[in-house]
PDB file of C-alpha atoms and ligand atoms in Angstrom:
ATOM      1  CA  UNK A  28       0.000   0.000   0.000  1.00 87.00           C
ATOM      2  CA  UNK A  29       1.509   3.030  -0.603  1.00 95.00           C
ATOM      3  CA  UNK A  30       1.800   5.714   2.036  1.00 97.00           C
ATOM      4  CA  UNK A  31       0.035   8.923   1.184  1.00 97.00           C
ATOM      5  CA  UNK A  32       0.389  11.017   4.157  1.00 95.00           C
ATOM      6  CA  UNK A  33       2.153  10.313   7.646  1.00 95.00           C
ATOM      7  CA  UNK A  34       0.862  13.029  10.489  1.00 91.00           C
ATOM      8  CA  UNK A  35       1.656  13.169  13.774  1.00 90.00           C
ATOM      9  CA  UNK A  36      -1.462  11.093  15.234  1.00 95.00           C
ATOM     10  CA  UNK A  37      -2.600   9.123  12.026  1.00 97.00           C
ATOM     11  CA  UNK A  38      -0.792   7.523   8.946  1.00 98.00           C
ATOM     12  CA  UNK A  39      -3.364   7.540   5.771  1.00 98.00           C
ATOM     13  CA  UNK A  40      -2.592   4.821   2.351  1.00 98.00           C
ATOM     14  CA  UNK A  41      -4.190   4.580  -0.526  1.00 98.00           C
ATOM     15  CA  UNK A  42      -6.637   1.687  -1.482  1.00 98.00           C
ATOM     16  CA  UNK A  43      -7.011  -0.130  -4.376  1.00 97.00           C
ATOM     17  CA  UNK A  44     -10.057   1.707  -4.954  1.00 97.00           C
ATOM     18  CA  UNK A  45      -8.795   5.058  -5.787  1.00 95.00           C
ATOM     19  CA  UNK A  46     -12.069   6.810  -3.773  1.00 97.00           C
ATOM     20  CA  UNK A  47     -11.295   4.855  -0.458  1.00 98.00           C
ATOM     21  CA  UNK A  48      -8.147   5.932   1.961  1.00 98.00           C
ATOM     22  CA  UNK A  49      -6.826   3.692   4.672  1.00 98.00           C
ATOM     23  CA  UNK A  50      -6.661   5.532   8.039  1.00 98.00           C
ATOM     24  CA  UNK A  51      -4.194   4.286  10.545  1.00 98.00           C
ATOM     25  CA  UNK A  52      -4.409   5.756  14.442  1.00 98.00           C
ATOM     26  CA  UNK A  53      -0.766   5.641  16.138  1.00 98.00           C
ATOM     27  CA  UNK A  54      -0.063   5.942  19.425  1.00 98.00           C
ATOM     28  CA  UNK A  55       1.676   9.407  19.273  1.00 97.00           C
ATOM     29  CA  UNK A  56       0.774  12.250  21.533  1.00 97.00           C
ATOM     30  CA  UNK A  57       2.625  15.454  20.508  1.00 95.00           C
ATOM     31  CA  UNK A  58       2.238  18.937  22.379  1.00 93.00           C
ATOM     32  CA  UNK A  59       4.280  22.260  21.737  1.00 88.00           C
ATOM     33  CA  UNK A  60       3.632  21.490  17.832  1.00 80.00           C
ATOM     34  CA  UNK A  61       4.946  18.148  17.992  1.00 83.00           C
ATOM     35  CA  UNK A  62       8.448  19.566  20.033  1.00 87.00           C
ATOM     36  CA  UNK A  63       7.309  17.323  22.587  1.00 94.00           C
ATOM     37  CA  UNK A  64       6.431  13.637  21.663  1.00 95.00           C
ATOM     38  CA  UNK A  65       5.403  10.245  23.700  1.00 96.00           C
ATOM     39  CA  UNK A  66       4.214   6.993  22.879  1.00 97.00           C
ATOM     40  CA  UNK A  67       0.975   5.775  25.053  1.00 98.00           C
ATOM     41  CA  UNK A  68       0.285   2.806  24.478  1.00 98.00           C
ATOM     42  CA  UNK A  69      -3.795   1.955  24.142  1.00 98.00           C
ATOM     43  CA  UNK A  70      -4.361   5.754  23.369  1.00 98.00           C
ATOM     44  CA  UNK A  71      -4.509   4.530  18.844  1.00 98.00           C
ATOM     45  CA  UNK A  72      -7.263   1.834  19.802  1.00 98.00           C
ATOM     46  CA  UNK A  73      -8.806   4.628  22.108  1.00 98.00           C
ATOM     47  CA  UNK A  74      -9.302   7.050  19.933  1.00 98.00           C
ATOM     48  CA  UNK A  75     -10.185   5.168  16.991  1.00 98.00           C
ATOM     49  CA  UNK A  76     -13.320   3.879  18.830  1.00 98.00           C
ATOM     50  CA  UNK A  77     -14.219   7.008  19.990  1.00 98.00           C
ATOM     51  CA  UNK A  78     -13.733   9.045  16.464  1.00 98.00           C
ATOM     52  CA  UNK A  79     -15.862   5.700  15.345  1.00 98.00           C
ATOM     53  CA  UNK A  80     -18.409   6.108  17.786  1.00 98.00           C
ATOM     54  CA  UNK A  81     -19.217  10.116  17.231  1.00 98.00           C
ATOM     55  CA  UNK A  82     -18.699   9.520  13.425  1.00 98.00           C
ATOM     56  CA  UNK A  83     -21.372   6.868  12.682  1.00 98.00           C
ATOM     57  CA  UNK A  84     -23.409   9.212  15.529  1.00 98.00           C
ATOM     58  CA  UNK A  85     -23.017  12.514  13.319  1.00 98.00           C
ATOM     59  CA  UNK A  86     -23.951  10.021  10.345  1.00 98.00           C
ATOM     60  CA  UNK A  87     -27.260   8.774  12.274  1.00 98.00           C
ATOM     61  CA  UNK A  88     -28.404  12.635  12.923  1.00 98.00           C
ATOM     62  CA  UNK A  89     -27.804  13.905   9.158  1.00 98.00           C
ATOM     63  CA  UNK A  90     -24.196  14.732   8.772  1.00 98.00           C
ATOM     64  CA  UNK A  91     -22.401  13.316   5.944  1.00 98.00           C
ATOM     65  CA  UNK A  92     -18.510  12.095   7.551  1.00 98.00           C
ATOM     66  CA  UNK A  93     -15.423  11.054   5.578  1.00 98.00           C
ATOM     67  CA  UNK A  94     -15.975   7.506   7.290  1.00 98.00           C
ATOM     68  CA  UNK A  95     -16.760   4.382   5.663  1.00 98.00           C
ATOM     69  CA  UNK A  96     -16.091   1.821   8.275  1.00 98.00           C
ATOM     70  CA  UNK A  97     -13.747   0.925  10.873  1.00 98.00           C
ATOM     71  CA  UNK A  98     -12.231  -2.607  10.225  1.00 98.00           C
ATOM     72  CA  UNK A  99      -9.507  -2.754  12.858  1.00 98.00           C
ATOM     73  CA  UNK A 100      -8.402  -1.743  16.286  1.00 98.00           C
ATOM     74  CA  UNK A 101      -6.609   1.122  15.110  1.00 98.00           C
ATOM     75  CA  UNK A 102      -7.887   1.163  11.680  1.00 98.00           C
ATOM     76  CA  UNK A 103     -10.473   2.945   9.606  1.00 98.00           C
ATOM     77  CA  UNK A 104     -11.639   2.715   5.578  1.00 98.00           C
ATOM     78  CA  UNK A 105     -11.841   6.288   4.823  1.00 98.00           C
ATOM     79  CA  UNK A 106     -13.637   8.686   1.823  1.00 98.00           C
ATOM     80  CA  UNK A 107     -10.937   9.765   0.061  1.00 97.00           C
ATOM     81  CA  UNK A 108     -11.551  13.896   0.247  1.00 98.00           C
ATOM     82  CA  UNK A 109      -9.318  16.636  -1.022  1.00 97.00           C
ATOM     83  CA  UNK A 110      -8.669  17.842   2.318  1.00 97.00           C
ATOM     84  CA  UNK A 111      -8.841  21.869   3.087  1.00 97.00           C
ATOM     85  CA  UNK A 112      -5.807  22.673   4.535  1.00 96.00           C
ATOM     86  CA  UNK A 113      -7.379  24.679   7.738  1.00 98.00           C
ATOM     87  CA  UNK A 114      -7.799  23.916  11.742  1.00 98.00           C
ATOM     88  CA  UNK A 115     -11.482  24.957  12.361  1.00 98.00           C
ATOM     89  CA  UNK A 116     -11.695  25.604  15.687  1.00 99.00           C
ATOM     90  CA  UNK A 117     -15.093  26.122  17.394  1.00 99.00           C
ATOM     91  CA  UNK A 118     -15.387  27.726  21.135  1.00 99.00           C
ATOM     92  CA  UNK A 119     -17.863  27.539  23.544  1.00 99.00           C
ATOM     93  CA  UNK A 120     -15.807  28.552  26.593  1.00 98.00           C
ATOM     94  CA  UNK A 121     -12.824  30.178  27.514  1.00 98.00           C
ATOM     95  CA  UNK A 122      -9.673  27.718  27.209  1.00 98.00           C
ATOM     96  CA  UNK A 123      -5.904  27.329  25.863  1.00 98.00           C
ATOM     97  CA  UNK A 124      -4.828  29.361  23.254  1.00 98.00           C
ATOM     98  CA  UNK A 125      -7.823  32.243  23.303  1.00 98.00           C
ATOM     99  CA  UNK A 126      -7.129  32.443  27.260  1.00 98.00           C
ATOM    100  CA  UNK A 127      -3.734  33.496  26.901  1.00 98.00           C
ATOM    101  CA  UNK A 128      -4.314  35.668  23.705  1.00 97.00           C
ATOM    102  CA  UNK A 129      -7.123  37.504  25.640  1.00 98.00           C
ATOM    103  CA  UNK A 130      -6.193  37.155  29.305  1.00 98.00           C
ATOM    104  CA  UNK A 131      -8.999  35.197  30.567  1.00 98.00           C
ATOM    105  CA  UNK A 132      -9.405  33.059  32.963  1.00 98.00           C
ATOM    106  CA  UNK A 133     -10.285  29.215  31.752  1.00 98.00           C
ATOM    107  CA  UNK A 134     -14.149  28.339  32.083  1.00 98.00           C
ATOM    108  CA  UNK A 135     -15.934  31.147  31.087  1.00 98.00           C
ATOM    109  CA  UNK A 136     -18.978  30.602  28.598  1.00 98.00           C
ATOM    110  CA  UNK A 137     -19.170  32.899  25.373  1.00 98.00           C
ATOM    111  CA  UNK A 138     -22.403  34.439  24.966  1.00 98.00           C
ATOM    112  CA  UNK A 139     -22.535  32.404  21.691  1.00 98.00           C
ATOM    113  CA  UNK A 140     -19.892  30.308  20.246  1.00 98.00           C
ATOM    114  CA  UNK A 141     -17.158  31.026  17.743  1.00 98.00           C
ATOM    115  CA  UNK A 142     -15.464  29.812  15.391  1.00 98.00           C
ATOM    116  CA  UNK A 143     -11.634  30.118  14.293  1.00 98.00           C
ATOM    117  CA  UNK A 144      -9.780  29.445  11.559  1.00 98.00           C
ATOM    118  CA  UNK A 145      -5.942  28.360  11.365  1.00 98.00           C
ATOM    119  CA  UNK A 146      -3.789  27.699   8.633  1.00 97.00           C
ATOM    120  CA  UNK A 147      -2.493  23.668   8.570  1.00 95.00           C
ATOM    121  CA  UNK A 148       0.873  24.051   8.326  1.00 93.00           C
ATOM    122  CA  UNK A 149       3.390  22.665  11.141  1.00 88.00           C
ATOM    123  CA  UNK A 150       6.183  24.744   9.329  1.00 92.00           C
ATOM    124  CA  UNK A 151       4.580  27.975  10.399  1.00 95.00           C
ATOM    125  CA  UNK A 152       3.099  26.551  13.680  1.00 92.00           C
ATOM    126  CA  UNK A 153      -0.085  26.592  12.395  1.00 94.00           C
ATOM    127  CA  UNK A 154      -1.131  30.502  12.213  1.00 97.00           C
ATOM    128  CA  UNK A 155      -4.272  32.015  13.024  1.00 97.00           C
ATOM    129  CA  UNK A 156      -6.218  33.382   9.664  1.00 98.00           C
ATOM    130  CA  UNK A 157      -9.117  35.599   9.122  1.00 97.00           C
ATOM    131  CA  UNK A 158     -11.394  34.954   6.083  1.00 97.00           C
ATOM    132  CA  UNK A 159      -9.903  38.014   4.151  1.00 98.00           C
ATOM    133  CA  UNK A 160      -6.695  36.645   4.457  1.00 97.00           C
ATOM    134  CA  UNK A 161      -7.438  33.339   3.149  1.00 97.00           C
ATOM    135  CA  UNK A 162      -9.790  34.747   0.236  1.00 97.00           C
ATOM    136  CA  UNK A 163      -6.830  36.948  -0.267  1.00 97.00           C
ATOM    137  CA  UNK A 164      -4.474  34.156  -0.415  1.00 95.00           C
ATOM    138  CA  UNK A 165      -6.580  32.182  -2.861  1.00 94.00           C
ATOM    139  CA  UNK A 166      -6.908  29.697   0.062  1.00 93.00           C
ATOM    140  CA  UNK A 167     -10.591  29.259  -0.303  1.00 95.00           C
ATOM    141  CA  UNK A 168     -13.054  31.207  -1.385  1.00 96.00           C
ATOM    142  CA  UNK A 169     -15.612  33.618   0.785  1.00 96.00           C
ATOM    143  CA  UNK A 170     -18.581  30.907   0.166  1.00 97.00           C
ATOM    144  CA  UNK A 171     -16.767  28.219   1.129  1.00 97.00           C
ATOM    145  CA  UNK A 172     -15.741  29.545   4.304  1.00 97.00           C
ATOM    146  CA  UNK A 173     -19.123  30.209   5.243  1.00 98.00           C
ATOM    147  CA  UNK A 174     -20.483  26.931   4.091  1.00 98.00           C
ATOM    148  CA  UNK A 175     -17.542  25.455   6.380  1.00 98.00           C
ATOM    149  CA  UNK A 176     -18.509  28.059   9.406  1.00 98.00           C
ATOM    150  CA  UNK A 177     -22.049  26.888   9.190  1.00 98.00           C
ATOM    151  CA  UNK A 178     -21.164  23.408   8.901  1.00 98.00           C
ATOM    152  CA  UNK A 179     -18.353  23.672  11.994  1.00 99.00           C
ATOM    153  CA  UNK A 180     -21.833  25.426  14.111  1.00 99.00           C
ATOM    154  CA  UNK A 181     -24.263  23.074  13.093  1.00 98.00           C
ATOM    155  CA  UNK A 182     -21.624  19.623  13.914  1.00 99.00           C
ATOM    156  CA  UNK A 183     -20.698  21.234  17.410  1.00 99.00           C
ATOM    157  CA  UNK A 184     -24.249  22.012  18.464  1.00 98.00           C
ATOM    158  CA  UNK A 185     -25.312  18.225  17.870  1.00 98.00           C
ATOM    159  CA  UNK A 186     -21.702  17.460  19.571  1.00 98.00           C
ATOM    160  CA  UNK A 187     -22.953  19.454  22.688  1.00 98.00           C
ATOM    161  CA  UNK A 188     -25.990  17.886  23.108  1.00 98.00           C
ATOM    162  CA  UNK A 189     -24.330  14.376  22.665  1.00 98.00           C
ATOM    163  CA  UNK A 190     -21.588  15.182  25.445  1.00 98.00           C
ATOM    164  CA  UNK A 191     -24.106  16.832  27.654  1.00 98.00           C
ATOM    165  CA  UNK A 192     -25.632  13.337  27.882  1.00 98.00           C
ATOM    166  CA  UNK A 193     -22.303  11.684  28.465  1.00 98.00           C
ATOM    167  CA  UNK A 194     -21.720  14.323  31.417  1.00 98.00           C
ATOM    168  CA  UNK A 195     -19.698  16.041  29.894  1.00 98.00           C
ATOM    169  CA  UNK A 196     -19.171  19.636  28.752  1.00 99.00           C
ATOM    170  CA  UNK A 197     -17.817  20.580  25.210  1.00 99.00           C
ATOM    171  CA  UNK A 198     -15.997  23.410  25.839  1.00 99.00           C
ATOM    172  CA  UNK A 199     -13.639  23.840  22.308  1.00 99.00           C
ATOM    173  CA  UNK A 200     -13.393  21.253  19.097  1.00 99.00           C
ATOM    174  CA  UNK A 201     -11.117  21.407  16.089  1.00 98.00           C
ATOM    175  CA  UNK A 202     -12.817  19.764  12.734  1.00 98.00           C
ATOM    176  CA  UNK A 203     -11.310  19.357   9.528  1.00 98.00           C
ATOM    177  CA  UNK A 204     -13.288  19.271   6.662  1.00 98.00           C
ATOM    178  CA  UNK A 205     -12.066  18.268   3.022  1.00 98.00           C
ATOM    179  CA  UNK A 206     -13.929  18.185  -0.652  1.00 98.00           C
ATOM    180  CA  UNK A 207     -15.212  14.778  -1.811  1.00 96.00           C
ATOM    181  CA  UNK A 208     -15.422  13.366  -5.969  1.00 93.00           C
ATOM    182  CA  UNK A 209     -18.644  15.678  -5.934  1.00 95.00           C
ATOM    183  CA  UNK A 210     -17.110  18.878  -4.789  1.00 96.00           C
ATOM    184  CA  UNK A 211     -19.228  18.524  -1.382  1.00 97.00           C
ATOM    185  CA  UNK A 212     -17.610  19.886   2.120  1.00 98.00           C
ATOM    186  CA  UNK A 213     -17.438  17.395   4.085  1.00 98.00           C
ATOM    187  CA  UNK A 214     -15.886  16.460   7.857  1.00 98.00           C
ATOM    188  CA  UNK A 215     -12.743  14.554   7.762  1.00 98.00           C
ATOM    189  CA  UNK A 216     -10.332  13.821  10.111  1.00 98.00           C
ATOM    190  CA  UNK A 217     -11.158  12.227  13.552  1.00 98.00           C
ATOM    191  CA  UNK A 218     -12.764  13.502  16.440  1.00 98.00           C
ATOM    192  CA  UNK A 219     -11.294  12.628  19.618  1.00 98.00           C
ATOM    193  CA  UNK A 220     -10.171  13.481  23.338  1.00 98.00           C
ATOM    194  CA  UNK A 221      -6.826  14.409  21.280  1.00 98.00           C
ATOM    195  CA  UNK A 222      -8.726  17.669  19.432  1.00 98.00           C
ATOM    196  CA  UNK A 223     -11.665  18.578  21.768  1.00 98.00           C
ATOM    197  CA  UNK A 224     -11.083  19.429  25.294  1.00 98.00           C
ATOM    198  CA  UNK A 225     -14.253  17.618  27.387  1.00 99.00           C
ATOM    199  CA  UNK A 226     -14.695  18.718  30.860  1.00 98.00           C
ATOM    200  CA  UNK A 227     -16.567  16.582  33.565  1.00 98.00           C
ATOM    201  CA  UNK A 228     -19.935  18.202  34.111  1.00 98.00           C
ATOM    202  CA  UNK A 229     -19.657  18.016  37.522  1.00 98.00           C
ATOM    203  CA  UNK A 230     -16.208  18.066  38.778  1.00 98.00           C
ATOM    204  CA  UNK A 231     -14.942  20.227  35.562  1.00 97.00           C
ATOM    205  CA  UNK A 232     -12.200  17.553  35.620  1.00 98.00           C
ATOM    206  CA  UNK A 233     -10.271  17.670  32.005  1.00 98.00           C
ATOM    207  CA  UNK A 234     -10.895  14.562  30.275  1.00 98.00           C
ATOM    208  CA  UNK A 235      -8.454  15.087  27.355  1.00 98.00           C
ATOM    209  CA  UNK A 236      -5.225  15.641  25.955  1.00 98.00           C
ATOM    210  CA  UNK A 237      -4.768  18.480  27.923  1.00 98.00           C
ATOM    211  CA  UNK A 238      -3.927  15.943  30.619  1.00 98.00           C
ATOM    212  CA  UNK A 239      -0.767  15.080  28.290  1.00 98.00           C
ATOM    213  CA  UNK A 240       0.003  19.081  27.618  1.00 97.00           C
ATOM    214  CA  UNK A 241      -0.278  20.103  31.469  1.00 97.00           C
ATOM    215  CA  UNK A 242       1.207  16.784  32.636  1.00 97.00           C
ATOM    216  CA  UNK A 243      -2.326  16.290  34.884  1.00 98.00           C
ATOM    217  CA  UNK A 244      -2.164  12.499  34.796  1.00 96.00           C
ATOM    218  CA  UNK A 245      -3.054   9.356  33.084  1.00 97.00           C
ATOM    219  CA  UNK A 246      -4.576  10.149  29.442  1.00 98.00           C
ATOM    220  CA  UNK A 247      -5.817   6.873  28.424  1.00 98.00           C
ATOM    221  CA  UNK A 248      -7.854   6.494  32.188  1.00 98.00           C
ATOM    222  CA  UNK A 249      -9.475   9.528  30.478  1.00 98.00           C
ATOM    223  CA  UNK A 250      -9.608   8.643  26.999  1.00 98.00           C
ATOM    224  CA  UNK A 251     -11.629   5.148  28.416  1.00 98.00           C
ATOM    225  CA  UNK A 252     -13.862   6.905  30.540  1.00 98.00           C
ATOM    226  CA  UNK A 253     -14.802   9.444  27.192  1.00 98.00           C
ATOM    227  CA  UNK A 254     -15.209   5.979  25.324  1.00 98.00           C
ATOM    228  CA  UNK A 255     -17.438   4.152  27.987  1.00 98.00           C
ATOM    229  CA  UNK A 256     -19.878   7.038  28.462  1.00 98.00           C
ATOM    230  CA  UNK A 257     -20.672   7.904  24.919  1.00 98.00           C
ATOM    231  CA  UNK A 258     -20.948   4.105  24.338  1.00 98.00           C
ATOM    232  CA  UNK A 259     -23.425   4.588  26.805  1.00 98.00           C
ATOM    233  CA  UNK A 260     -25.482   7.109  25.419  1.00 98.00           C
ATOM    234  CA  UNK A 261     -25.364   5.918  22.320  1.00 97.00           C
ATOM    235  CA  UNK A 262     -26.663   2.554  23.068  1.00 96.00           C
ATOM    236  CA  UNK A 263     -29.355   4.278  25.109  1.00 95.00           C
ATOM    237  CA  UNK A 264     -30.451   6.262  22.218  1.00 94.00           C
ATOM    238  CA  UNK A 265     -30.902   2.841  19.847  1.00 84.00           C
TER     239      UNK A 265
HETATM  240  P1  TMP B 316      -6.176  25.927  21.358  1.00 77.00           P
HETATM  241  O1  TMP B 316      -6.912  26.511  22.533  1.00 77.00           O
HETATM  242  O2  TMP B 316      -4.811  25.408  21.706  1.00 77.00           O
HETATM  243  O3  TMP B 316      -6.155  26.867  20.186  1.00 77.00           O
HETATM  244  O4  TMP B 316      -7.005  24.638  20.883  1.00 77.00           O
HETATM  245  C1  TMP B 316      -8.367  24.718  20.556  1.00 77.00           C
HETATM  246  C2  TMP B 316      -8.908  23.326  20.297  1.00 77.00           C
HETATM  247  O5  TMP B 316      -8.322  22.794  19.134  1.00 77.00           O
HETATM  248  C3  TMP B 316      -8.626  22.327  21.421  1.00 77.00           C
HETATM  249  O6  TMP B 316      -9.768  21.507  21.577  1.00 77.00           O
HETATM  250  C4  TMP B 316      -7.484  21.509  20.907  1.00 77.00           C
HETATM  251  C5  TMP B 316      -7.652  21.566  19.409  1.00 77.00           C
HETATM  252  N1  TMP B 316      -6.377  21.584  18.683  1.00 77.00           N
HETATM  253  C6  TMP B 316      -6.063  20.536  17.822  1.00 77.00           C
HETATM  254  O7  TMP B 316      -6.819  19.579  17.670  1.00 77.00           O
HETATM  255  N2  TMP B 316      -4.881  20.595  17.136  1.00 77.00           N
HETATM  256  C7  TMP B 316      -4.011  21.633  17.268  1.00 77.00           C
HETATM  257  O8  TMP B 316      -2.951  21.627  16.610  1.00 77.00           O
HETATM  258  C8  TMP B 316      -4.354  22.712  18.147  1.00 77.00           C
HETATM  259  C9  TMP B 316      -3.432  23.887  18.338  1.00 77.00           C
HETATM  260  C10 TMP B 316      -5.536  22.645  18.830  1.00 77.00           C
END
């Protein structure tokens, strides 16, 4: 199979079938923009069951997902998409980078949520971008960013709902979103404890990688308790 892209959490090949994309979970956690790295073992398996279980749950509710279907542990058949080369970052409280950047404390909820844009590019550490900028830079174009703000929304309102269930709170997400065969925006990428930060609803305890970044304890105790709740909930709702 030949490799077609080798990040720092997932490894993707290409299929026979040139529309399908094999998507490989590793076990690497990376923080400071991969200038720190570890190995935890269990956390591949983890998150591919949870990206699994929120995927085929986004599917069930009306949102169309890069997945196909997991096949593995670790392993997912993927859509191939022409991936968009931006972070979308949704808020809903107060955390990490837009705490320091507007000296506020962690926790507080936005009077409605927003959304972010950065640039994917580990070169330039990822910058922040405003729409004129990438219309400007012939990144995207101005209807395409809105169909991907709308889309970013509209994903983390069902996402709230779902984690409110689960006890938990959704307080920020990064999505990734990526063009299929039909020119359609669609969300790629995985969603997992490793790009949302998931608060316990009660205790406000973090329940993901932020445990890694902030050295706050185990992440895969975490990453098992995110899996066994939503599993849950979603069994519940069947
Ligand atoms: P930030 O507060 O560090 O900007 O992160 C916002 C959200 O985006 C948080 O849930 C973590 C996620 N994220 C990623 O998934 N990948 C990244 O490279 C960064 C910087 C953040």
């Amino acid at each position: 199979m030949k490799k077609i892209y080798e990040g720092k959490a997932k490894v993707l090949y290409q299929l026979e079938d040139p529309e399908t994309i094999l998507m490989v979970f590793t076990n690497q956690a990376t923080a400071l923009n991969g200038k720190r790295k570890e190995d935890i073992a269990g956390k591949a398996i983890l998150n591919t069951q949870i990206s699994t279980l929120i995927f085929e749950w986004l599917e069930s509710v009306g949102i169309a997902t890069q997945l196909i279907k997991k096949i593995d542990d670790d392993r997912q058949v993927v859509k191939r998409l022409e991936m968009i080369p931006l972070e979308v970052v949704v808020r809903n409280r107060v955390a990490g980078s837009f705490a320091k950047r507007f000296g506020l404390e962690e926790g507080g909820v936005l009077s409605k949520p927003t959304v972010e844009f950065f640039l994917k590019d580990d070169e330039l550490d990822d910058p922040f971008v405003n729409v004129s900028q990438l219309t400007s830079l012939n990144k995207i174009t101005e209807e395409e960013c809105q169909t991907i703000s709308d889309l970013a929304l509209k994903i983390n309102d069902k996402l709230i709902q779902l984690f409110d269930e689960a006890g938990l709170i959704l307080v920020d997400i990064k999505f990734e979103f990526g063009k299929d065969s039909s020119g359609n925006i669609i969300l790629g990428d995985e969603i997992s404890p490793d790009n949302c930060r998931l608060w316990d609803k009660v205790t406000e305890e973090k329940l993901d990688k932020d445990r890694f970044r902030r050295h706050l304890g185990s992440l895969t105790d975490a990453y098992e308790e995110v899996s066994k709740r939503l599993d849950a909930v979603i069994a519940h709702q069947k």
